[in-house]
CSV table of C-alpha atoms in Angstrom, one decimal:
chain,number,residue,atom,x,y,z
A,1,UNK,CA,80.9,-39.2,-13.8
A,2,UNK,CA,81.4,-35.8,-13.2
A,3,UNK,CA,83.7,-35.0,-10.0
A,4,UNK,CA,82.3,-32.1,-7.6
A,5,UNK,CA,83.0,-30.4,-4.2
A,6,UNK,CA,80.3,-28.1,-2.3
A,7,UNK,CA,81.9,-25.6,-0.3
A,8,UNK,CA,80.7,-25.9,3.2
A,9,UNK,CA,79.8,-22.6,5.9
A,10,UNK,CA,81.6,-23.9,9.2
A,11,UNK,CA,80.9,-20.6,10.6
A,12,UNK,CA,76.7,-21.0,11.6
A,13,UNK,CA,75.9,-21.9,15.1
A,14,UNK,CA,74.1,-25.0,16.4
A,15,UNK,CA,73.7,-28.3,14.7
A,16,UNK,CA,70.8,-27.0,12.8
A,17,UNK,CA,71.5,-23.3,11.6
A,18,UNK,CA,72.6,-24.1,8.3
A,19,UNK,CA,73.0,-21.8,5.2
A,20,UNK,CA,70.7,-24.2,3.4
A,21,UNK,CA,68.3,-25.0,6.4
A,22,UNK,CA,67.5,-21.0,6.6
A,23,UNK,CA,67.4,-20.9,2.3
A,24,UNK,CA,64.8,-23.1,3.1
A,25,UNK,CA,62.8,-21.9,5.1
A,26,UNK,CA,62.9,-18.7,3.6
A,27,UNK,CA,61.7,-20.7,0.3
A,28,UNK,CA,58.6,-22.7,1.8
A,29,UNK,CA,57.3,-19.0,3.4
A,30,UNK,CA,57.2,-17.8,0.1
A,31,UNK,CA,55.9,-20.9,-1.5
A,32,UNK,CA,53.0,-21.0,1.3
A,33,UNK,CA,52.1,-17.5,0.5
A,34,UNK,CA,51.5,-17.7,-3.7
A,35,UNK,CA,47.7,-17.7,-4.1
A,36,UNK,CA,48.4,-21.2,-6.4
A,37,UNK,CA,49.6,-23.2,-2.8
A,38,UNK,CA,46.4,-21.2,-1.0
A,39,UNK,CA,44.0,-23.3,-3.3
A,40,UNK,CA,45.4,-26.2,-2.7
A,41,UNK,CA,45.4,-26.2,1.0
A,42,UNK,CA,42.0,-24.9,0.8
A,43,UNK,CA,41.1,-28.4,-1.0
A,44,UNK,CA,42.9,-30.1,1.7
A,45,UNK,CA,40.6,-28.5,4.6
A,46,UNK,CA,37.6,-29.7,2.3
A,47,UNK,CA,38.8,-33.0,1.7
A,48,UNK,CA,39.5,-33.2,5.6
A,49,UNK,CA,35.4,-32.0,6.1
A,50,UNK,CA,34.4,-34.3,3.8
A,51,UNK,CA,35.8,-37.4,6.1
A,52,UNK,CA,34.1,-38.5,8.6
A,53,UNK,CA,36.7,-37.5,11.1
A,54,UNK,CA,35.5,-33.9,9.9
A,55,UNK,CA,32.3,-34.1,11.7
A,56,UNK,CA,33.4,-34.7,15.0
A,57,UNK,CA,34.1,-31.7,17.4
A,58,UNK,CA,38.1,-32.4,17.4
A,59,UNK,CA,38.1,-33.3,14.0
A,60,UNK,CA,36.2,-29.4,12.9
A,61,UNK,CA,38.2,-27.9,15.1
A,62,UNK,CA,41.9,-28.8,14.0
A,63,UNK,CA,40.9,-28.9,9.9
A,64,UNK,CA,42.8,-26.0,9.2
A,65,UNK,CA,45.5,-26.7,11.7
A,66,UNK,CA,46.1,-29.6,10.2
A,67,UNK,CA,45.8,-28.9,6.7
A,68,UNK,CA,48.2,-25.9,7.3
A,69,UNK,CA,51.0,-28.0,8.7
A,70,UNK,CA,50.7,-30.8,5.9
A,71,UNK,CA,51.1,-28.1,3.3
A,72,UNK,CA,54.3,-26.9,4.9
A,73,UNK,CA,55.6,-30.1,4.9
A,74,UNK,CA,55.0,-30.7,1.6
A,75,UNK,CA,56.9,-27.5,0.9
A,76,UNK,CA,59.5,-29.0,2.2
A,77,UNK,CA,59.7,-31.7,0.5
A,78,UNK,CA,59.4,-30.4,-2.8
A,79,UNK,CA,62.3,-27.8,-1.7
A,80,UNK,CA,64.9,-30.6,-1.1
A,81,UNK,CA,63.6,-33.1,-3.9
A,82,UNK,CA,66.2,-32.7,-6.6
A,83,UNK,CA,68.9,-35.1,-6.0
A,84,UNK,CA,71.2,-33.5,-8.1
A,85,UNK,CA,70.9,-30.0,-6.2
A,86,UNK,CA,70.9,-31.6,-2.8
A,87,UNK,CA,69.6,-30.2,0.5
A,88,UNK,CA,69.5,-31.6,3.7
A,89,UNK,CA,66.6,-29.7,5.1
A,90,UNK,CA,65.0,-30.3,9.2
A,91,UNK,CA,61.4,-30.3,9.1
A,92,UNK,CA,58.3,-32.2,10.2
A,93,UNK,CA,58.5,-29.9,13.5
A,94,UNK,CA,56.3,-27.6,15.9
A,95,UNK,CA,56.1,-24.2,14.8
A,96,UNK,CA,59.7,-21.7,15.6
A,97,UNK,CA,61.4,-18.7,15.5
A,98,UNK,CA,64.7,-19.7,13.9
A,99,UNK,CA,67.5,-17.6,12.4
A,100,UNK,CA,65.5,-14.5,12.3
A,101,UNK,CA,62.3,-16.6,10.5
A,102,UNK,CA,59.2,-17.4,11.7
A,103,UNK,CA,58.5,-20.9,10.8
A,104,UNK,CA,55.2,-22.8,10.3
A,105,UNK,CA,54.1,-26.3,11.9
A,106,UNK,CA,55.0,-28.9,9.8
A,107,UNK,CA,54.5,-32.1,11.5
A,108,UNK,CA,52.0,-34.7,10.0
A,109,UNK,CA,52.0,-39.0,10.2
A,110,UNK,CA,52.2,-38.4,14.3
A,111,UNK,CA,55.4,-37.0,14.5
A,112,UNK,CA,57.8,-37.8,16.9
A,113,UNK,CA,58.4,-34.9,19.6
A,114,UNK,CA,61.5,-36.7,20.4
A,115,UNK,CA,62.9,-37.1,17.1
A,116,UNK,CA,64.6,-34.5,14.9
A,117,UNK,CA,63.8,-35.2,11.1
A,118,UNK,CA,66.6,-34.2,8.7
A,119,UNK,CA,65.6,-35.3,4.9
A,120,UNK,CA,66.6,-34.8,1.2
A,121,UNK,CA,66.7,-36.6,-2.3
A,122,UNK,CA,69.7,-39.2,-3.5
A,123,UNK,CA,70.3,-40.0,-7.0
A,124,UNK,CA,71.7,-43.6,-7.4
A,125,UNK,CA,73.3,-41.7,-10.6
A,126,UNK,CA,75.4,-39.6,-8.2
A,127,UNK,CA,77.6,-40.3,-5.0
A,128,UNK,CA,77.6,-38.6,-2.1
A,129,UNK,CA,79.5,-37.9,1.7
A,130,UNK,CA,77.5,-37.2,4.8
A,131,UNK,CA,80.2,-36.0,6.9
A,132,UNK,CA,79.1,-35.5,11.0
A,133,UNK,CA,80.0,-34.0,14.0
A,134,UNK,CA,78.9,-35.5,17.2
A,135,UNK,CA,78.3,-32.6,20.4
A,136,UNK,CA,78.2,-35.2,23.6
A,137,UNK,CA,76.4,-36.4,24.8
A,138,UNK,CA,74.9,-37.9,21.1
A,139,UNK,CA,71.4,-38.4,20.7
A,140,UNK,CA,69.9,-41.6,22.2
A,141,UNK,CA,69.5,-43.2,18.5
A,142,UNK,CA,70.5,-42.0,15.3
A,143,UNK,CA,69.2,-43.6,12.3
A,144,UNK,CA,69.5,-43.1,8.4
A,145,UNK,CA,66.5,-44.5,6.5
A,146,UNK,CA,66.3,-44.5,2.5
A,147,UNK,CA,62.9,-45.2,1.2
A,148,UNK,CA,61.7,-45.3,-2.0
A,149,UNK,CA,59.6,-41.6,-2.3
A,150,UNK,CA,58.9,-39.7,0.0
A,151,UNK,CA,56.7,-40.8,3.1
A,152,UNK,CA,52.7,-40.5,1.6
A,153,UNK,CA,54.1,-40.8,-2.1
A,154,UNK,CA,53.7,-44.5,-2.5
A,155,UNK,CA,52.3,-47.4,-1.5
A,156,UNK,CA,50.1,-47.8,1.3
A,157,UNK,CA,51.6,-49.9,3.7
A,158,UNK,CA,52.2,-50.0,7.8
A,159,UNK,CA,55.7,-47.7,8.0
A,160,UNK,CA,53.9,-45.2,5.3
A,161,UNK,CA,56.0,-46.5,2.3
A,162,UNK,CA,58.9,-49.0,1.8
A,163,UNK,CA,62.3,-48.8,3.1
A,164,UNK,CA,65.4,-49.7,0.8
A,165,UNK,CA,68.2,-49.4,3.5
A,166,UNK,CA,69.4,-48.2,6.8
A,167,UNK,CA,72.4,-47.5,9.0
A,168,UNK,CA,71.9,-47.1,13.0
A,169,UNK,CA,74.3,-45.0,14.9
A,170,UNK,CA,75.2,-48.2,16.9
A,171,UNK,CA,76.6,-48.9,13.2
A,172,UNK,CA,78.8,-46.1,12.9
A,173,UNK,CA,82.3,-46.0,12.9
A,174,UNK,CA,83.1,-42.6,14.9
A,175,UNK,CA,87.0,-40.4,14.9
A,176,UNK,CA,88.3,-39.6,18.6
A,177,UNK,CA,86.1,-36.1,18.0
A,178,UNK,CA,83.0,-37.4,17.1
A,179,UNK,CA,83.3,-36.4,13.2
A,180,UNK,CA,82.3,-39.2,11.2
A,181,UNK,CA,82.0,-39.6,7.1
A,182,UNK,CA,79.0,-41.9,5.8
A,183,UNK,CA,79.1,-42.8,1.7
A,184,UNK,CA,76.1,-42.9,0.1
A,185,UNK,CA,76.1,-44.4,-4.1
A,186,UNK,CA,75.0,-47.4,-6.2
A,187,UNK,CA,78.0,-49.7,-5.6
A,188,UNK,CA,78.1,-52.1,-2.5
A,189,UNK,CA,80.1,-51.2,0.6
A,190,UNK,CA,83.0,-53.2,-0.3
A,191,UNK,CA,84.7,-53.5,3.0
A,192,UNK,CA,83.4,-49.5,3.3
A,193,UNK,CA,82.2,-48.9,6.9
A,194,UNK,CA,79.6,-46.2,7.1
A,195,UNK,CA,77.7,-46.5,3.8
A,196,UNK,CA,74.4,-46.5,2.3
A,197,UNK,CA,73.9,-48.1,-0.8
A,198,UNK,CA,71.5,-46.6,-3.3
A,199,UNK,CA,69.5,-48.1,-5.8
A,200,UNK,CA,70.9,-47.8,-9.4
A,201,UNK,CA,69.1,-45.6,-12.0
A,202,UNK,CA,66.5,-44.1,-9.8
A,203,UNK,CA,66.2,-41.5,-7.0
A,204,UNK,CA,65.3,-42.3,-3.4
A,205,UNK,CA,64.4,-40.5,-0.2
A,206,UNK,CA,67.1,-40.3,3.0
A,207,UNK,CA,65.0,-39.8,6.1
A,208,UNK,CA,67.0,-38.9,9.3
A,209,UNK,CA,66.1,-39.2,12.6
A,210,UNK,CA,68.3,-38.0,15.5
A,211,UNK,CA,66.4,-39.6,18.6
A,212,UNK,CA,66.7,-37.0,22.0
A,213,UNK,CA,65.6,-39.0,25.1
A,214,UNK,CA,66.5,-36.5,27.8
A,215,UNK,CA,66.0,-33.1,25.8
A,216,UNK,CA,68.0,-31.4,28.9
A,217,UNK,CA,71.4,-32.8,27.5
A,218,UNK,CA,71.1,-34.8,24.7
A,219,UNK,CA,72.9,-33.1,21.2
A,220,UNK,CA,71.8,-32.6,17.3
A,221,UNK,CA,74.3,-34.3,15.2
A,222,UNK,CA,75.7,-32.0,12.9
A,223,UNK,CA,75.5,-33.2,9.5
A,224,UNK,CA,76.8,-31.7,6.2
A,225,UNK,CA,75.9,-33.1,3.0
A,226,UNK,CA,78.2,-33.2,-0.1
A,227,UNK,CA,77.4,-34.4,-3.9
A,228,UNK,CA,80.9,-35.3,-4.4
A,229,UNK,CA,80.4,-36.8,-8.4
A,230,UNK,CA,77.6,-37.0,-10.9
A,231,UNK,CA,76.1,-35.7,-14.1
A,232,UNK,CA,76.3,-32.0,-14.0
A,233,UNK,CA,73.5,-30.4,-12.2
A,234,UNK,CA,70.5,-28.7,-14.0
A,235,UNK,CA,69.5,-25.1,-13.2
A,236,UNK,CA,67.7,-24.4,-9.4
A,237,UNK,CA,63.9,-24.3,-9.8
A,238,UNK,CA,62.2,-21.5,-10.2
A,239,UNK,CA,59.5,-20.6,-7.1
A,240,UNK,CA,56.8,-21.1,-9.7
A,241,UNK,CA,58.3,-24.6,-10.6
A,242,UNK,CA,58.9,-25.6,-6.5
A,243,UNK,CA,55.2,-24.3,-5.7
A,244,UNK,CA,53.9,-26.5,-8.6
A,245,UNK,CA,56.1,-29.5,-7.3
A,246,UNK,CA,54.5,-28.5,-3.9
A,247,UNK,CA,51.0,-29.1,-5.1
A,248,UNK,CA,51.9,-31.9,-6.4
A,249,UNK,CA,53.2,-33.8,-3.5
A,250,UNK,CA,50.5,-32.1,-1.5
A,251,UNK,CA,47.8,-33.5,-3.6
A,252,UNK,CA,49.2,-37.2,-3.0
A,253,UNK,CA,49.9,-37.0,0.4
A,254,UNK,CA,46.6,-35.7,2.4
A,255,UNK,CA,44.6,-38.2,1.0
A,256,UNK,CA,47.3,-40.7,1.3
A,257,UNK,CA,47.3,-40.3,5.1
A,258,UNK,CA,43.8,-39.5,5.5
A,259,UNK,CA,43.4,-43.8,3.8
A,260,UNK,CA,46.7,-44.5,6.4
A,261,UNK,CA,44.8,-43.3,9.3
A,262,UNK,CA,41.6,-45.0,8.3
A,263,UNK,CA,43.2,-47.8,7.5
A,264,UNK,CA,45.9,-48.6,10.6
A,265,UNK,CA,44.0,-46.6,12.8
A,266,UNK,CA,40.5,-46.1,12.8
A,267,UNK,CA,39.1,-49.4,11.6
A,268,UNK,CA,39.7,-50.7,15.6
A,269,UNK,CA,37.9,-49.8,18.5
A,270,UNK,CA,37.9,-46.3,20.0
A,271,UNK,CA,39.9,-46.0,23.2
A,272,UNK,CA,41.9,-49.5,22.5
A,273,UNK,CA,45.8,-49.5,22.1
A,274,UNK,CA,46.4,-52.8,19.6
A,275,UNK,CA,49.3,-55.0,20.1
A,276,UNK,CA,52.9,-53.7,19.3
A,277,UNK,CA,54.5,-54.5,16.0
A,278,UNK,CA,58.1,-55.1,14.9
A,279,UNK,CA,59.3,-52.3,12.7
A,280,UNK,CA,62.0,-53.0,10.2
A,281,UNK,CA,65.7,-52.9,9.8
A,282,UNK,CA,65.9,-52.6,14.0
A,283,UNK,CA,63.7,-49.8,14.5
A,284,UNK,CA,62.3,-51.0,17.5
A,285,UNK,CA,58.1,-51.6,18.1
A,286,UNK,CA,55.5,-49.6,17.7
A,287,UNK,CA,51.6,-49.4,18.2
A,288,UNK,CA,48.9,-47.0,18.4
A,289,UNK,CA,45.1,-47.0,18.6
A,290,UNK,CA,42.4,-43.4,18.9
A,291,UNK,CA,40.8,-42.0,21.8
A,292,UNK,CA,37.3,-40.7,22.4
A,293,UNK,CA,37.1,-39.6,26.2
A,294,UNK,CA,33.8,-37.7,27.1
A,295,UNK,CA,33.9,-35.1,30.2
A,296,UNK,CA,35.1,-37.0,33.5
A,297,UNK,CA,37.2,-39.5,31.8
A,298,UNK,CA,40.5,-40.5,30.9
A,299,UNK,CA,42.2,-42.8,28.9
A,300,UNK,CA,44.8,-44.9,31.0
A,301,UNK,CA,47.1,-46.8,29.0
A,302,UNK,CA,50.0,-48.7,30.5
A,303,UNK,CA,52.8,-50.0,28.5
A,304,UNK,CA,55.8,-52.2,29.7
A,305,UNK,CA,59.5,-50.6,28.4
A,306,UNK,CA,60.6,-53.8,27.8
A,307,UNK,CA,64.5,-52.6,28.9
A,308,UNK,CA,64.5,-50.2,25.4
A,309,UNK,CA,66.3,-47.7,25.3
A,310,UNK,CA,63.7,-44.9,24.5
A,311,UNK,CA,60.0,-45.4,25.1
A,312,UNK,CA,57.4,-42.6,23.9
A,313,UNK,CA,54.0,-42.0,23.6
A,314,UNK,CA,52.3,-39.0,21.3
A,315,UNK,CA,49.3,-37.3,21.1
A,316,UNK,CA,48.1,-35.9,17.7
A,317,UNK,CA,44.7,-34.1,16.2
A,318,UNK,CA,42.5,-36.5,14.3
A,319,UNK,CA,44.2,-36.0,11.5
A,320,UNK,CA,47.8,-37.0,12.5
A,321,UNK,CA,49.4,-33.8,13.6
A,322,UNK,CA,51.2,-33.7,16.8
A,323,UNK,CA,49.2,-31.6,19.6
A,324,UNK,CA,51.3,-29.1,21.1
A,325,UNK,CA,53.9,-30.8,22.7
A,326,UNK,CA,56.8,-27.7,23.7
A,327,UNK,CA,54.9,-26.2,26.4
A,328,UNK,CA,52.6,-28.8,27.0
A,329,UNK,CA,53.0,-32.7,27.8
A,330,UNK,CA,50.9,-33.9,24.9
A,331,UNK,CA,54.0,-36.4,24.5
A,332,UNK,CA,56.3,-38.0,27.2
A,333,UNK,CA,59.0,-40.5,27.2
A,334,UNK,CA,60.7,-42.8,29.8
A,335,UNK,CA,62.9,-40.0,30.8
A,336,UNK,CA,59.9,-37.4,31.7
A,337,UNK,CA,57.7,-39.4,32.6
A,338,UNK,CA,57.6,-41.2,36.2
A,339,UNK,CA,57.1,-45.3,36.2
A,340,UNK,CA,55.2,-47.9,38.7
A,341,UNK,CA,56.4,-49.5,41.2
A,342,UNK,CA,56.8,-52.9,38.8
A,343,UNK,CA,58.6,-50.3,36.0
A,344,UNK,CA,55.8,-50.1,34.0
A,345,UNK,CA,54.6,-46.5,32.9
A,346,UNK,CA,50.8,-45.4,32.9
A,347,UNK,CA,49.9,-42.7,31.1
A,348,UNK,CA,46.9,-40.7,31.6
A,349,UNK,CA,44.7,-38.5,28.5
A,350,UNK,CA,41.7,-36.9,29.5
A,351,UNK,CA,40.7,-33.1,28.4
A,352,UNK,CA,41.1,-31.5,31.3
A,353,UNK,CA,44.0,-31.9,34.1
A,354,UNK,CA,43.5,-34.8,36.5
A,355,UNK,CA,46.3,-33.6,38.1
A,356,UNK,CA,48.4,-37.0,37.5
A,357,UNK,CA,52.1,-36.4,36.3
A,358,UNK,CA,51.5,-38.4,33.0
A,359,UNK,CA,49.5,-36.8,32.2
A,360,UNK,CA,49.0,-36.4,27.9
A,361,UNK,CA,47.3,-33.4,27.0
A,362,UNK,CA,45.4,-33.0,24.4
A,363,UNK,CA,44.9,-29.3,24.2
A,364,UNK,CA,41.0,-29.6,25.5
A,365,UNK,CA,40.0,-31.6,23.0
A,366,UNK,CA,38.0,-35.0,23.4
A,367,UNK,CA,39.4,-37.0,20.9
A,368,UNK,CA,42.8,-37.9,18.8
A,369,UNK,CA,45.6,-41.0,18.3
A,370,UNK,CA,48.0,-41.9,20.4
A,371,UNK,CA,51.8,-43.7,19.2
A,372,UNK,CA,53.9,-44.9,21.1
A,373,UNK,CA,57.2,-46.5,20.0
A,374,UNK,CA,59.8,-48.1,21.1
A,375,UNK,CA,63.5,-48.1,20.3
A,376,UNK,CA,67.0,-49.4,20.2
A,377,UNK,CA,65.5,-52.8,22.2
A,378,UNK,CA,67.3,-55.7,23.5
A,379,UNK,CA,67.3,-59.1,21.8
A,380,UNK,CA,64.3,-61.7,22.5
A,381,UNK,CA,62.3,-58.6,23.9
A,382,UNK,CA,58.7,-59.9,25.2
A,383,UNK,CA,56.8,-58.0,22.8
A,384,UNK,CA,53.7,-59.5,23.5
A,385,UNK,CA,54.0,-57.7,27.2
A,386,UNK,CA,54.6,-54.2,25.6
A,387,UNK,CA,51.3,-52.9,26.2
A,388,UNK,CA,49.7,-54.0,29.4
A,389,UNK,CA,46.2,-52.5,29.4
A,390,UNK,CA,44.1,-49.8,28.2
A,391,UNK,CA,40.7,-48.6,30.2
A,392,UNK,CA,38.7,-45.8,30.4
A,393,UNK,CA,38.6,-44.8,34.0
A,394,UNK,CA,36.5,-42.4,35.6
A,395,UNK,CA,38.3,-39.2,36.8
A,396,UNK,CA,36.6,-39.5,40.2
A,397,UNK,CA,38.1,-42.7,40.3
A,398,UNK,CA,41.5,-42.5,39.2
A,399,UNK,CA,43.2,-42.1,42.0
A,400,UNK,CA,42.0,-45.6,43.6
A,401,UNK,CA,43.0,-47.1,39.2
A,402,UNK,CA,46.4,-46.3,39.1
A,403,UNK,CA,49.2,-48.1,40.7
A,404,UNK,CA,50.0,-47.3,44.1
A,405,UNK,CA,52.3,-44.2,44.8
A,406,UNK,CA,51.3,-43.1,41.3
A,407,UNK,CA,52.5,-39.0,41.6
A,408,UNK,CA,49.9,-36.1,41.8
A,409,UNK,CA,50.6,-32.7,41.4
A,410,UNK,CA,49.4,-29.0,42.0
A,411,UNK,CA,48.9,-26.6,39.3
A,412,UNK,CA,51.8,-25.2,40.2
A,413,UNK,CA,54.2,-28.4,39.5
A,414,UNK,CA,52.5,-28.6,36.8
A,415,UNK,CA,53.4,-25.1,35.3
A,416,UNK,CA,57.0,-26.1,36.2
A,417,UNK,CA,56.7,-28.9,34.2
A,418,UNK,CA,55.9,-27.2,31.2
A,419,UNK,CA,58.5,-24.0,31.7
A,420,UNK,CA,61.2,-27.2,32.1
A,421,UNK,CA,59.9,-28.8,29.1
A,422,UNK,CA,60.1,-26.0,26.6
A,423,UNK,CA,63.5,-24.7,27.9
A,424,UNK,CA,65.0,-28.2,27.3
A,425,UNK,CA,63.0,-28.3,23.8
A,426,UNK,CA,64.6,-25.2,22.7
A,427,UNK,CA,68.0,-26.1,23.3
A,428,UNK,CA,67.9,-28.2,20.2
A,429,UNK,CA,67.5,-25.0,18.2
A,430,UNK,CA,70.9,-23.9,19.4
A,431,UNK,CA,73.0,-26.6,20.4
């Protein structure tokens, strides 16, 4: 096996202004632009009409959105798919301006506003160093997750695919400064702390998720992949090769998630939240259901925290992208949103603004899912109290529905809200 070192830039600034995080961007703008990707997203928006999600007033009226941000993911994806040319590329975001690019949506599967995803392709053939840097205070949960393709690639199952291994942050053996060094190859820890084993003789997928509870302090790891041995590495593909990969994944994953959504989400009652599930390898509960609120209503749902560490709830479009959520509350978690008296939260989704403070907002339109998930939970955790009730409630009436003391406020609060909101949000851009 080959031995190899990758020279690392110390000099960028902010967890995620890498070298190879603005290559990449720079790469999926000029893959989303050749006509070849155009005609594929344009079979995307007609596969989308074609559903019958795309003859519903939300549904027509995000197809493009939607299909857009897929697309872009799939860029992604196909950017930092070689495992022997590896990139650790953030994605599955809002739309930014970063390092002097202007960067497309990306999210798709109901993204996590909370979450920072960090991904890229392993090679059980090859061995590799993840080597951090913590900036305190850490994220709320950090977790490394290698699945077998990438997420809308393979089988059709709850989590979106299968997971092969994981390491939590609770996991992680951590230096006085917060660096850190995790191993990731095809032989078994061996007393190693800090490693991920890969499966022999075949690539996987390495999904990270640095978890930001209170987006006002909470810190992006820094993280810095190495191949550090393996068999030499082929030539970089071309951008006619990347666009054609880019297709390719594209072409598996909208209908892929389109059968998910149908599947997990849409086969149960409108306007119901089903019982929370256990997720593997300790990643906490989640649940999720759609909503279909006509003028006047709102959707209340109230969910217990069960003592976790992070609770969140999302919006997204019918089609699984994330509704606006930087400027506008279309997701909240325990630390921005305000609980009950008993510690319970209630969350409110309804077109227009009732005025409530948890309010979810789903950017005017009627109808979407809703996730929520919960994380880093104690043991023997009452799951079968995690969601306590879902109604729809007259807006006329919600005041008199929701739990005593329940917090109202004026269009005013509510701009502040937002302006707090994005400011926090963007700090993860930098810091």
């Amino acid at each position: 096996m080959e031995r190899m070192e990758t020279s690392i830039d110390v000099n960028y600034v902010g967890a995620l202004a890498t070298p190879v995080q603005r290559d990449g961007e720079e790469l999926t703008r000029r893959i989303l632009e050749t006509d070849t990707f155009r005609t594929a997203i344009r079979s995307v928006e007609m596969l989308y009409a074609a559903d019958p999600q795309g003859s519903t007033p939300a549904g027509q009226a995000t197809i493009g959105r939607a299909a857009h941000s897929l697309a872009t993911a799939a860029t992604q994806y196909a950017i930092c798919s070689d495992p022997e040319i590896p990139m650790l590329m953030w994605g599955v975001t809002a739309p930014h301006e970063f390092q002097g690019l202007s960067s497309p949506r990306s999210g798709f599967g109901i993204e996590n506003p909370d979450n920072v995803y960090r991904h890229t392709a392993v090679s059980g053939s090859s061995t590799y160093e993840i080597r951090g840097k913590i900036n305190y205070p850490r994220p709320t949960e950090q977790h490394f997750e290698l699945r077998d393709a990438i997420p809308g690639t393979t089988s059709l199952t709850a989590e979106g695919g299968t997971q092969l291994a994981g390491l939590h942050s609770d996991d992680i053996a951590v230096e006085a400064d917060g660096s850190f060094v995790i191993t990731l190859d095809a032989q078994p820890a061996n007393g190693r702390t800090n490693h991920v084993r890969i499966p022999a003789k075949q690539d996987s997928f390495l999904i990270i998720r640095d978890l930001l509870d209170d987006w006002s302090r909470e810190n992006v790891v820094r993280l810095d992949l190495v191949r550090t041995a393996g068999p030499a590495a082929r030539e970089p593909r071309s951008l006619e090769q990347l666009t054609t990969r880019s297709v390719e994944l594209l072409t598996q994953m909208a209908p892929f998630w389109l059968d998910y959504f149908n599947k997990y989400f849409y086969s149960e009652a409108t306007n119901y939240v089903r019982p929370a599930r256990q997720r593997p390898a300790g990643r906490g509960l989640s649940t999720g259901g759609w909503f279909d609120v006509n003028d006047g209503e709102a959707l209340v749902v109230t969910v217990d925290p069960l003592g976790a560490a992070s609770l969140g709830i999302q919006l997204s479009d019918p089609w699984g992208v994330a509704y606006e959520y930087i400027d506008r509350t279309s997701s909240l978690n325990t630390v921005q949103a305000e609980p009950n008296p008993n510690g319970t939260y209630s969350f409110v989704i309804s077109r227009e603004d009732p005025g409530a403070y948890n309010w979810l907002d789903p950017e005017g339109h009627n109808s979407g899912m809703v996730a929520v998930r919960w994380q880093s939970l104690p043991v023997n955790a009452p799951v079968e109290l995690a969601i306590r009730r879902s109604e729809v409630v007259k807006l006329d009436q919600l005041r008199e529905r929701l739990p005593a003391g329940t917090s109202f406020i004026t269009a005013q609060q509510r701009e502040h809200q937002q302006t707090f909101r994005a400011s926090n949000f963007l700090r993860r851009y930098t810091d």
